[in-house]
Every structure is written in C-alpha cells, then in structure tokens.
Amino acid sequence: MSVSPKFPLPKFTTLGCRLNAYETEAMKELAAQAGLGDAVVVNTCAVTAEAVRKARQEIRRLRRENPDARVIVTGCAAQIDPASFAAMDEVDAVIGNSEKMQPETWTRLAPDFTGETEQVVVDDIMSVTETAGHLIDGFGTRSRAYVQVQNGCDHRCTFCIIPYGRGNSRSVPAGLVVDQIKRLVDRGYNEVVLTGVDLTSWGADLPAAPRLGDLVMRILNLVPDLARLRISSIDSIEVDDNLMNAIATEPRLMPHLHLSLQHGDDLILKRMKRRHLRDDAIRFAEEARRLRPDMTFGADIIAGFPTESETHFANSLKLVEECYLTWLHVFPYSPRPGTPAARMPQVHGAVIRERAARLRAMGEAAVARHLDEQQGRTHRILMENPHMGRTEQFAEVAFHDPQPEGEIVTAVIRGQSGNRLMA
C-alpha cells in the first residue's frame, strides 16, 4: 500500500495498562526510525473479555477513519489470540508483545522494505527470557517519568490471562535502571515511577537473585539528586526486608503503595490462587503504617468473583477499613475465556454490578476522609501542570495561581473540591 503524505508518521492508540502506554512510546521511536509512515498501530489489552471487545471496536473505528492506512495490531490481546485479529478485514498485520519491541519488526513493516513479510509475526512469549531496558527518557508528564524494570509474571491466578500475553517474569538489570534514572534526573525530572507487570518479583531471574528492595536502595544511594521515587502496584506478600527498610528510612521513597489484594475473603483468595490471606494483607498494611505513619494505600479489588457469597463480599468491604485503603480500583468480575475462573460457578451480573457499586462508594468515602484530614496541613506538591500537582501520597491539589510545572512546591491545604485538594 502506498504511503500517503497525509500521514507522515504512524498513529498509535493504547488500550490498557501503564506498561502498555510505556511500550507505545518505545514503538513510536522504533516506527519513526524505520520510516513506517502511513499506518495506524493499536496496542491492545486482554485483562478482561470486555477489554478485548473494546480493542476490536477501536480497530473498526480506526479503519473507518483511516481507510488508506495500514492497521497494525499488537499488545496482549494480539499475543494471546493472533489468528482472530488477523481474520478481521480491517487488520493488515499482527505483531506479538516481544516482536513489537524489536527494531527489525518495524523495518519489515516499512513501505520501502523489499524482503518477505508475514501478516502475523507472533512467537511463543513463554520462550522470551530477557526484558530490555527500553530507554524512553521522559515518558509521562514533564514532572514524572516512568521506568520499566520488569515484565511478565510467573504466577497463575485463576482469573488472569496476562501471563499468556506477557510471558514469564523477567527483569531489567539494576545497572541499566540506575543509568536511565540518572539521565532522567539530568533532564530535570523530579519524580520517577518504577513499573512492571509483577513488580515485586523483580530480580528473581538475575544473578544472585536481588529483590525489589535492593533495587530501590541502590537507586536512592546512587542517584542522590532524585527527589522522589515511586513504586507502582506491588504484591505485599513478596515485599522484602530491604523494601520495608526503605519505607522506614527513605523520605524520597513516596508514602503511597498500590496493593494487588483482589479480595478480602480467604476462601475466595484461595480460589483465585492468590498467595496471601486477608491477615497477611492486614499485617503488611499495619507494619507499613507503623514504619511510615503518613503512608497511604491504593488497591485492586474484584467484585463478584465466581462463588462469591454476600458473606465473602462483606470481607472485602471490611478489608477497606482494616488495611486503611484510600484509592480503590474496583473491577467487576467478567469471565475471561481460557482461565480456570471462567469455568467456576458464576455470580449473576446484576449482583456483580451492585457489589462493585458498593465497593466504589466505600472507596469514595475513604478518599473523602483522607482529603478532609489534609485540611490545614502543609504538603510538598509536585506540579504536573501550572494549576495541578500531587502530594507525596498522590492526592491531586489544585492551585488558583500558576506554579512552575515540574517543580516541587510547598503549600498549605486550604480546602477541597470533589476529589481534589485546594491550595
């Protein structure tokens, strides 16, 4: 297909997680270097059946809006079921999660490539043993950058299809991570967020099997000019002693942790094939707050998992208070074909939606309490734009007067509006 001057560079659409968004930035650079030209690239998500449906819907929409462009599909949904996407009339090429990070993939997709090309380039993701430190220096806002340190997952939760899209866990070596963060700090970034699919498994595949806490301490020791370090979603049962030490002693490690909890009932946790019980989660939250009293928590919780009774669900509601949770990500369960949970007795859809609504309401109340507690307190706020920044605990703060973007400013909280603090 000829390259239209109307599209000098490919368009990218990202669905799903922060890691997908990070990888889209890497693909943009690879595609530009290859001279890909007139194309639309869709980076899909497969976390739920609804996510896959939305991916197909997006592909059809983009084809209608870009009738002369090639449509290239990648991401977790494409990795797991490449044939179904290749069968779509709207799709010209399907590439896997490993292949999308390889320069030669994009070279073969460029319009001036003269060798053989295949419509589907998706290899066995389980055979991938390394994750490169993709050097996307500055992805995010001008204030905050994201650094991928890990990919894949070795665990097989009964509701989750993601390991089949991402492969087994693999880590970026600490030296590469530190070097990238040094470059980001030199470019003026005040905050770096470490990201991955199963972040607390970082290091298990590296020599001497270091732990995430070792990486955190190494970053803070070797990059003294880094003002703030954040870690994204963690599995609390895998947290190591060095990470707890960092929580206790390193003020540059932000007091906000997002916990992959999923449920508050032991029987449901076992049916999910999680590795922790509710008391494990409560103990971790209590210890983290003892070490760092200003610590706040977010959490993923699934409502309506198969076999969930009202009593089981009540334990999830109670966990919000028992773990001091503030920022909830509530997921109404939907069966994902190919997972064991999809074959379990299902909860009625109306019940799932009602329970998800109750969880969200509890989460909104927790946010309101947290924001109310900040009235009159002084916070150091990282400005994401001239009129909005975030506290160390990740609460949004609105400013009437413009502030320097990317800088950390000190301000007294004088009120709140909706889910934002006012300074």
Coordinates of C-alpha atoms in Angstrom, one line a residue:
M1 CA 0.0 0.0 0.0
S2 CA 1.4 3.4 -0.9
V3 CA 2.4 5.9 1.7
S4 CA 0.1 8.9 1.8
P5 CA 1.6 12.3 2.6
K6 CA -1.4 12.9 4.8
F7 CA 0.1 10.6 7.5
P8 CA 3.9 11.3 7.7
L9 CA 4.1 9.3 10.9
P10 CA 2.0 6.4 12.2
K11 CA -0.8 6.9 14.6
F12 CA -0.8 5.0 17.9
T13 CA -3.7 4.0 20.1
T14 CA -3.0 2.5 23.5
L15 CA -5.5 0.4 25.5
G16 CA -5.0 -0.9 29.0
C17 CA -2.2 -0.5 31.5
R18 CA 0.6 1.9 32.1
L19 CA 3.1 -0.6 30.9
N20 CA 1.3 -0.7 27.5
A21 CA 1.5 3.1 27.4
Y22 CA 5.2 3.0 28.2
E23 CA 5.8 0.4 25.4
T24 CA 3.8 2.6 22.9
E25 CA 6.4 5.3 23.5
A26 CA 9.1 2.8 22.6
M27 CA 7.2 1.7 19.5
K28 CA 6.8 5.3 18.3
E29 CA 10.5 5.7 18.2
L30 CA 11.1 2.4 16.5
A31 CA 8.5 3.1 13.9
A32 CA 9.8 6.6 13.2
Q33 CA 13.4 5.2 12.8
A34 CA 12.1 2.6 10.4
G35 CA 10.2 5.2 8.3
L36 CA 6.9 3.3 8.8
G37 CA 4.8 6.2 7.5
D38 CA 1.1 5.7 6.7
A39 CA -0.1 3.3 9.4
V40 CA -2.3 3.0 12.5
V41 CA -1.0 0.9 15.4
V42 CA -3.3 -0.4 18.1
N43 CA -1.7 -1.6 21.3
T44 CA -4.3 -3.9 22.8
C45 CA -5.2 -5.1 26.3
A46 CA -6.5 -8.5 27.3
V47 CA -7.1 -8.2 31.0
T48 CA -10.9 -8.8 30.6
A49 CA -13.2 -10.0 27.8
E50 CA -14.5 -6.5 27.7
A51 CA -11.0 -5.2 27.1
V52 CA -10.8 -7.5 24.0
R53 CA -14.2 -6.4 22.8
K54 CA -13.1 -2.7 23.1
A55 CA -10.0 -3.5 21.1
R56 CA -12.0 -4.9 18.2
Q57 CA -14.3 -1.9 18.4
E58 CA -11.4 0.5 18.3
I59 CA -9.8 -1.3 15.3
R60 CA -13.0 -1.0 13.3
R61 CA -13.3 2.7 14.2
L62 CA -9.8 3.5 13.2
R63 CA -10.2 1.7 9.9
R64 CA -13.3 3.8 9.1
E65 CA -11.4 7.0 10.0
N66 CA -8.2 5.9 8.2
P67 CA -9.3 3.9 5.1
D68 CA -6.0 4.2 3.3
A69 CA -3.7 3.4 6.2
R70 CA -2.3 0.0 7.2
V71 CA -3.8 -1.2 10.5
I72 CA -1.2 -3.0 12.7
V73 CA -2.4 -4.7 15.9
T74 CA -0.2 -5.6 18.8
G75 CA -0.3 -6.0 22.6
C76 CA -1.6 -8.6 24.9
A77 CA -4.9 -9.4 23.1
A78 CA -3.0 -9.9 19.8
Q79 CA -0.3 -12.0 21.5
I80 CA -2.9 -14.4 23.1
D81 CA -5.2 -14.7 20.1
P82 CA -3.4 -13.5 16.9
A83 CA -5.5 -15.6 14.5
S84 CA -8.8 -13.9 15.4
F85 CA -7.3 -10.4 14.9
A86 CA -5.6 -11.5 11.6
A87 CA -9.1 -12.7 10.5
M88 CA -10.5 -9.2 10.8
D89 CA -11.0 -7.5 7.5
E90 CA -9.7 -4.2 9.0
V91 CA -6.3 -5.6 10.1
D92 CA -3.2 -5.7 7.8
A93 CA -0.6 -7.0 10.3
V94 CA -0.5 -8.6 13.8
I95 CA 2.7 -8.5 15.9
G96 CA 3.5 -10.0 19.3
N97 CA 4.5 -8.4 22.5
S98 CA 8.1 -9.4 22.2
E99 CA 8.3 -8.5 18.5
K100 CA 6.8 -5.1 19.0
M101 CA 10.0 -4.1 20.9
Q102 CA 12.4 -5.2 18.2
P103 CA 13.6 -2.7 15.6
E104 CA 13.7 -5.3 12.8
T105 CA 9.9 -5.8 13.2
W106 CA 9.3 -2.2 12.2
T107 CA 11.9 -2.2 9.5
R108 CA 10.0 -5.1 7.8
L109 CA 6.7 -3.1 8.1
A110 CA 8.1 0.0 6.4
P111 CA 6.8 0.7 2.9
D112 CA 10.3 0.5 1.3
F113 CA 11.2 -2.9 2.7
T114 CA 11.9 -5.3 -0.2
G115 CA 12.1 -8.7 1.6
E116 CA 9.3 -11.1 2.5
T117 CA 6.7 -10.0 5.0
E118 CA 4.2 -12.0 7.0
Q119 CA 0.8 -10.9 8.2
V120 CA 1.2 -12.5 11.6
V121 CA 4.6 -12.2 13.5
V122 CA 3.8 -13.6 16.9
D123 CA 6.2 -16.1 18.6
D124 CA 5.9 -18.1 21.8
I125 CA 6.0 -15.4 24.6
M126 CA 7.0 -18.1 27.1
S127 CA 10.3 -18.6 25.3
V128 CA 11.3 -14.9 25.9
T129 CA 13.9 -14.8 28.7
E130 CA 15.0 -11.2 28.8
T131 CA 13.5 -7.8 29.0
A132 CA 15.5 -4.9 27.6
G133 CA 15.6 -1.6 29.4
H134 CA 13.7 0.4 26.8
L135 CA 15.3 3.9 27.0
I136 CA 12.2 6.1 26.9
D137 CA 13.7 9.0 28.7
G138 CA 10.8 11.1 29.9
F139 CA 7.6 9.2 29.2
G140 CA 4.9 10.7 31.3
T141 CA 4.4 14.3 32.2
R142 CA 7.2 16.9 32.3
S143 CA 7.3 16.3 36.1
R144 CA 7.1 12.5 36.3
A145 CA 8.8 9.8 34.3
Y146 CA 8.1 6.0 34.2
V147 CA 10.8 3.4 34.0
Q148 CA 10.0 -0.2 33.1
V149 CA 12.1 -2.5 35.3
Q150 CA 10.2 -5.8 34.9
N151 CA 7.8 -7.7 32.6
G152 CA 5.8 -10.9 32.7
C153 CA 4.5 -13.0 35.6
D154 CA 5.4 -16.4 36.9
H155 CA 2.1 -16.8 38.8
R156 CA -1.2 -18.2 37.5
C157 CA -4.1 -16.6 39.3
T158 CA -7.3 -18.3 38.2
F159 CA -8.9 -15.1 36.8
C160 CA -5.9 -13.7 34.9
I161 CA -4.9 -14.3 31.3
I162 CA -2.0 -11.7 31.3
P163 CA 0.9 -14.2 31.8
Y164 CA -0.1 -15.7 28.4
G165 CA 0.3 -12.2 26.9
R166 CA 3.4 -11.1 28.7
G167 CA 5.2 -14.3 29.3
N168 CA 7.2 -15.3 32.4
S169 CA 8.8 -12.8 34.8
R170 CA 12.0 -11.2 33.6
S171 CA 13.9 -8.2 35.0
V172 CA 15.9 -5.3 33.7
P173 CA 19.4 -5.3 35.3
A174 CA 19.8 -2.8 38.1
G175 CA 22.7 -1.0 36.3
L176 CA 20.6 -0.2 33.3
V177 CA 17.8 1.0 35.6
V178 CA 20.2 3.3 37.5
D179 CA 21.7 4.7 34.4
Q180 CA 18.4 5.5 32.9
I181 CA 17.2 7.3 36.1
K182 CA 20.4 9.3 36.2
R183 CA 19.7 10.6 32.7
L184 CA 16.1 11.4 33.6
V185 CA 17.3 13.4 36.7
D186 CA 19.9 15.2 34.5
R187 CA 17.0 16.2 32.2
G188 CA 15.1 17.8 35.1
Y189 CA 12.7 15.1 36.2
N190 CA 11.9 15.3 39.9
E191 CA 10.0 12.0 40.2
V192 CA 10.5 8.5 38.7
V193 CA 8.0 5.7 38.9
L194 CA 9.2 2.1 38.7
T195 CA 6.7 -0.1 36.6
G196 CA 6.2 -3.7 35.8
V197 CA 3.6 -6.5 35.5
D198 CA 4.6 -8.1 38.7
L199 CA 7.0 -5.6 40.2
T200 CA 7.8 -7.4 43.5
S201 CA 9.2 -10.3 41.5
W202 CA 12.0 -8.1 40.1
G203 CA 15.4 -9.7 40.3
A204 CA 14.5 -13.4 40.7
D205 CA 15.9 -14.1 37.3
L206 CA 19.1 -12.1 37.7
P207 CA 22.4 -13.2 39.1
A208 CA 22.3 -13.5 42.9
A209 CA 18.5 -13.0 42.8
P210 CA 18.3 -9.5 44.2
R211 CA 15.0 -8.2 45.5
L212 CA 13.0 -5.1 44.7
G213 CA 14.1 -3.5 47.9
D214 CA 17.7 -3.9 46.8
L215 CA 16.9 -2.1 43.6
V216 CA 15.1 0.7 45.5
M217 CA 18.0 1.2 47.9
R218 CA 20.5 1.1 45.0
I219 CA 18.6 3.8 43.1
L220 CA 18.3 6.1 46.1
N221 CA 22.0 5.6 47.0
L222 CA 23.4 6.1 43.5
V223 CA 21.1 8.8 42.3
P224 CA 21.2 11.3 45.2
D225 CA 19.7 14.1 43.2
L226 CA 16.5 12.2 42.5
A227 CA 13.9 14.0 44.6
R228 CA 11.1 11.3 44.5
L229 CA 10.9 7.6 43.8
R230 CA 7.6 5.8 43.5
I231 CA 6.9 2.2 43.0
S232 CA 3.7 1.1 41.3
S233 CA 1.5 -1.9 42.1
I234 CA 3.1 -4.5 44.4
D235 CA 2.2 -7.9 45.8
S236 CA 2.5 -7.3 49.5
I237 CA 3.3 -11.0 50.3
E238 CA 6.5 -10.6 48.2
V239 CA 7.8 -7.4 49.9
D240 CA 11.3 -8.0 51.2
D241 CA 13.1 -6.6 54.3
N242 CA 15.1 -4.0 52.3
L243 CA 11.9 -2.5 50.9
M244 CA 10.5 -2.3 54.4
N245 CA 13.7 -0.6 55.4
A246 CA 13.4 1.9 52.6
I247 CA 9.8 2.6 53.7
A248 CA 11.1 3.3 57.2
T249 CA 14.2 5.3 56.4
E250 CA 14.0 6.9 53.0
P251 CA 11.8 10.0 52.8
R252 CA 12.5 10.2 49.0
L253 CA 10.5 6.9 48.6
M254 CA 6.9 8.2 48.3
P255 CA 4.4 7.1 51.0
H256 CA 1.9 5.6 48.6
L257 CA 1.7 2.0 47.7
H258 CA -0.8 0.3 45.4
L259 CA -1.5 -3.2 46.6
S260 CA -2.6 -6.1 44.5
L261 CA -5.1 -7.5 47.0
Q262 CA -8.0 -8.7 44.8
H263 CA -10.3 -9.8 47.6
G264 CA -10.8 -9.8 51.4
D265 CA -12.1 -13.4 52.0
D266 CA -9.7 -16.3 52.5
L267 CA -11.7 -18.9 50.6
I268 CA -12.1 -16.6 47.6
L269 CA -8.4 -15.8 47.7
K270 CA -7.6 -19.5 47.6
R271 CA -10.0 -20.0 44.7
M272 CA -8.2 -17.1 42.9
K273 CA -4.9 -18.9 43.6
R274 CA -3.5 -15.8 45.4
R275 CA -0.5 -16.4 47.6
H276 CA -1.7 -14.3 50.6
L277 CA -4.6 -14.4 53.1
R278 CA -6.5 -11.5 54.5
D279 CA -4.5 -11.4 57.7
D280 CA -1.3 -11.2 55.6
A281 CA -2.6 -8.1 53.9
I282 CA -3.7 -6.5 57.2
R283 CA -0.3 -7.2 58.9
F284 CA 1.6 -5.7 56.0
A285 CA -0.6 -2.5 56.0
E286 CA -0.2 -2.1 59.7
E287 CA 3.5 -2.6 59.6
A288 CA 4.0 -0.2 56.7
R289 CA 2.0 2.5 58.6
R290 CA 3.9 1.9 61.8
L291 CA 7.1 2.5 59.9
R292 CA 5.7 5.4 57.9
P293 CA 2.7 7.0 59.6
D294 CA 1.8 9.1 56.5
M295 CA 1.6 6.0 54.2
T296 CA -1.5 5.7 52.1
F297 CA -2.6 2.7 50.1
G298 CA -4.4 2.0 46.9
A299 CA -5.7 -1.5 46.0
D300 CA -7.2 -3.6 43.3
I301 CA -10.3 -5.4 44.4
I302 CA -12.5 -7.7 42.3
A303 CA -16.3 -7.7 42.9
G304 CA -18.4 -10.8 42.1
F305 CA -15.7 -13.4 41.6
P306 CA -17.2 -16.8 40.9
T307 CA -18.8 -18.5 44.0
E308 CA -18.6 -15.2 46.0
S309 CA -21.4 -15.0 48.5
E310 CA -22.7 -11.9 50.4
T311 CA -20.6 -13.1 53.4
H312 CA -17.5 -13.4 51.2
F313 CA -18.1 -9.9 49.7
A314 CA -18.6 -8.4 53.2
N315 CA -15.0 -9.4 54.0
S316 CA -13.8 -7.3 51.0
L317 CA -15.8 -4.3 52.3
K318 CA -14.2 -4.8 55.8
L319 CA -10.8 -5.0 54.3
V320 CA -11.0 -1.4 53.1
E321 CA -11.0 -0.2 56.7
E322 CA -8.7 -2.9 58.1
C323 CA -6.0 -2.2 55.5
Y324 CA -6.6 1.6 55.7
L325 CA -7.2 1.6 51.9
T326 CA -7.8 5.0 50.3
W327 CA -7.6 4.7 46.5
L328 CA -9.6 1.7 45.2
H329 CA -9.5 0.3 41.7
V330 CA -12.7 -1.8 41.6
F331 CA -13.1 -4.4 38.9
P332 CA -16.5 -6.1 38.4
Y333 CA -15.6 -9.7 37.6
S334 CA -16.1 -10.8 34.0
P335 CA -15.1 -14.3 32.8
R336 CA -12.0 -14.4 30.7
P337 CA -12.1 -17.4 28.3
G338 CA -9.1 -19.6 28.9
T339 CA -8.9 -19.0 32.6
P340 CA -9.9 -21.5 35.3
A341 CA -12.2 -19.0 36.9
A342 CA -14.3 -18.8 33.7
R343 CA -15.3 -22.5 34.4
M344 CA -16.4 -21.9 38.0
P345 CA -20.0 -21.2 39.1
Q346 CA -20.6 -17.5 38.1
V347 CA -22.3 -14.8 40.1
H348 CA -25.3 -13.1 38.4
G349 CA -24.3 -9.9 36.5
A350 CA -26.7 -7.7 38.4
V351 CA -25.3 -8.8 41.7
I352 CA -21.7 -8.2 40.4
R353 CA -22.6 -4.6 39.4
E354 CA -24.4 -3.9 42.7
R355 CA -21.4 -5.1 44.7
A356 CA -19.0 -3.2 42.6
A357 CA -21.0 -0.1 43.2
R358 CA -20.9 -0.6 47.0
L359 CA -17.2 -1.1 46.9
R360 CA -16.8 2.1 44.8
A361 CA -19.0 4.0 47.3
M362 CA -16.8 2.8 50.1
G363 CA -13.7 3.9 48.2
E364 CA -15.2 7.3 47.6
A365 CA -15.9 7.7 51.3
A366 CA -12.3 6.7 52.1
V367 CA -11.0 9.3 49.7
A368 CA -13.2 12.0 51.2
R369 CA -11.9 11.1 54.7
H370 CA -8.3 11.3 53.5
L371 CA -8.8 14.6 51.9
D372 CA -10.6 16.0 54.9
E373 CA -7.7 15.1 57.1
Q374 CA -5.4 17.2 55.0
Q375 CA -7.1 20.5 55.8
G376 CA -4.6 22.9 57.2
R377 CA -1.6 20.6 56.6
T378 CA 1.5 21.6 54.7
H379 CA 2.4 19.4 51.7
R380 CA 5.2 19.2 49.2
I381 CA 3.5 19.0 45.9
L382 CA 4.9 18.0 42.5
M383 CA 3.3 20.2 39.8
E384 CA 2.0 18.3 36.8
N385 CA 0.8 21.4 35.1
P386 CA 0.6 25.1 36.2
H387 CA -2.6 24.6 38.1
M388 CA -2.5 21.0 39.4
G389 CA 0.0 18.9 41.3
R390 CA 0.1 15.8 43.5
T391 CA 1.1 15.3 47.2
E392 CA 3.5 12.6 48.2
Q393 CA 0.5 10.4 48.9
F394 CA -0.7 11.1 45.3
A395 CA -3.7 13.2 46.1
E396 CA -4.4 15.9 43.5
V397 CA -4.0 19.5 44.5
A398 CA -5.5 22.4 42.6
F399 CA -3.9 25.9 42.6
H400 CA -5.6 29.2 41.7
D401 CA -2.3 30.9 40.9
P402 CA 0.0 29.2 38.3
Q403 CA 3.0 27.3 39.7
P404 CA 6.2 26.2 37.8
E405 CA 5.5 22.9 36.0
G406 CA 7.7 20.1 37.1
E407 CA 8.8 21.7 40.3
I408 CA 8.1 20.7 43.9
V409 CA 6.3 23.4 45.7
T410 CA 5.3 23.7 49.4
A411 CA 1.8 24.8 50.2
V412 CA -0.9 24.7 52.9
I413 CA -4.1 22.8 52.1
R414 CA -7.0 25.3 52.5
G415 CA -9.9 23.2 51.2
Q416 CA -11.2 20.6 48.8
S417 CA -13.4 20.4 45.8
G418 CA -14.7 17.0 44.7
N419 CA -11.7 14.6 44.8
R420 CA -9.1 17.4 44.7
L421 CA -7.4 19.4 47.5
M422 CA -7.2 23.2 47.1
A423 CA -4.1 25.1 48.0

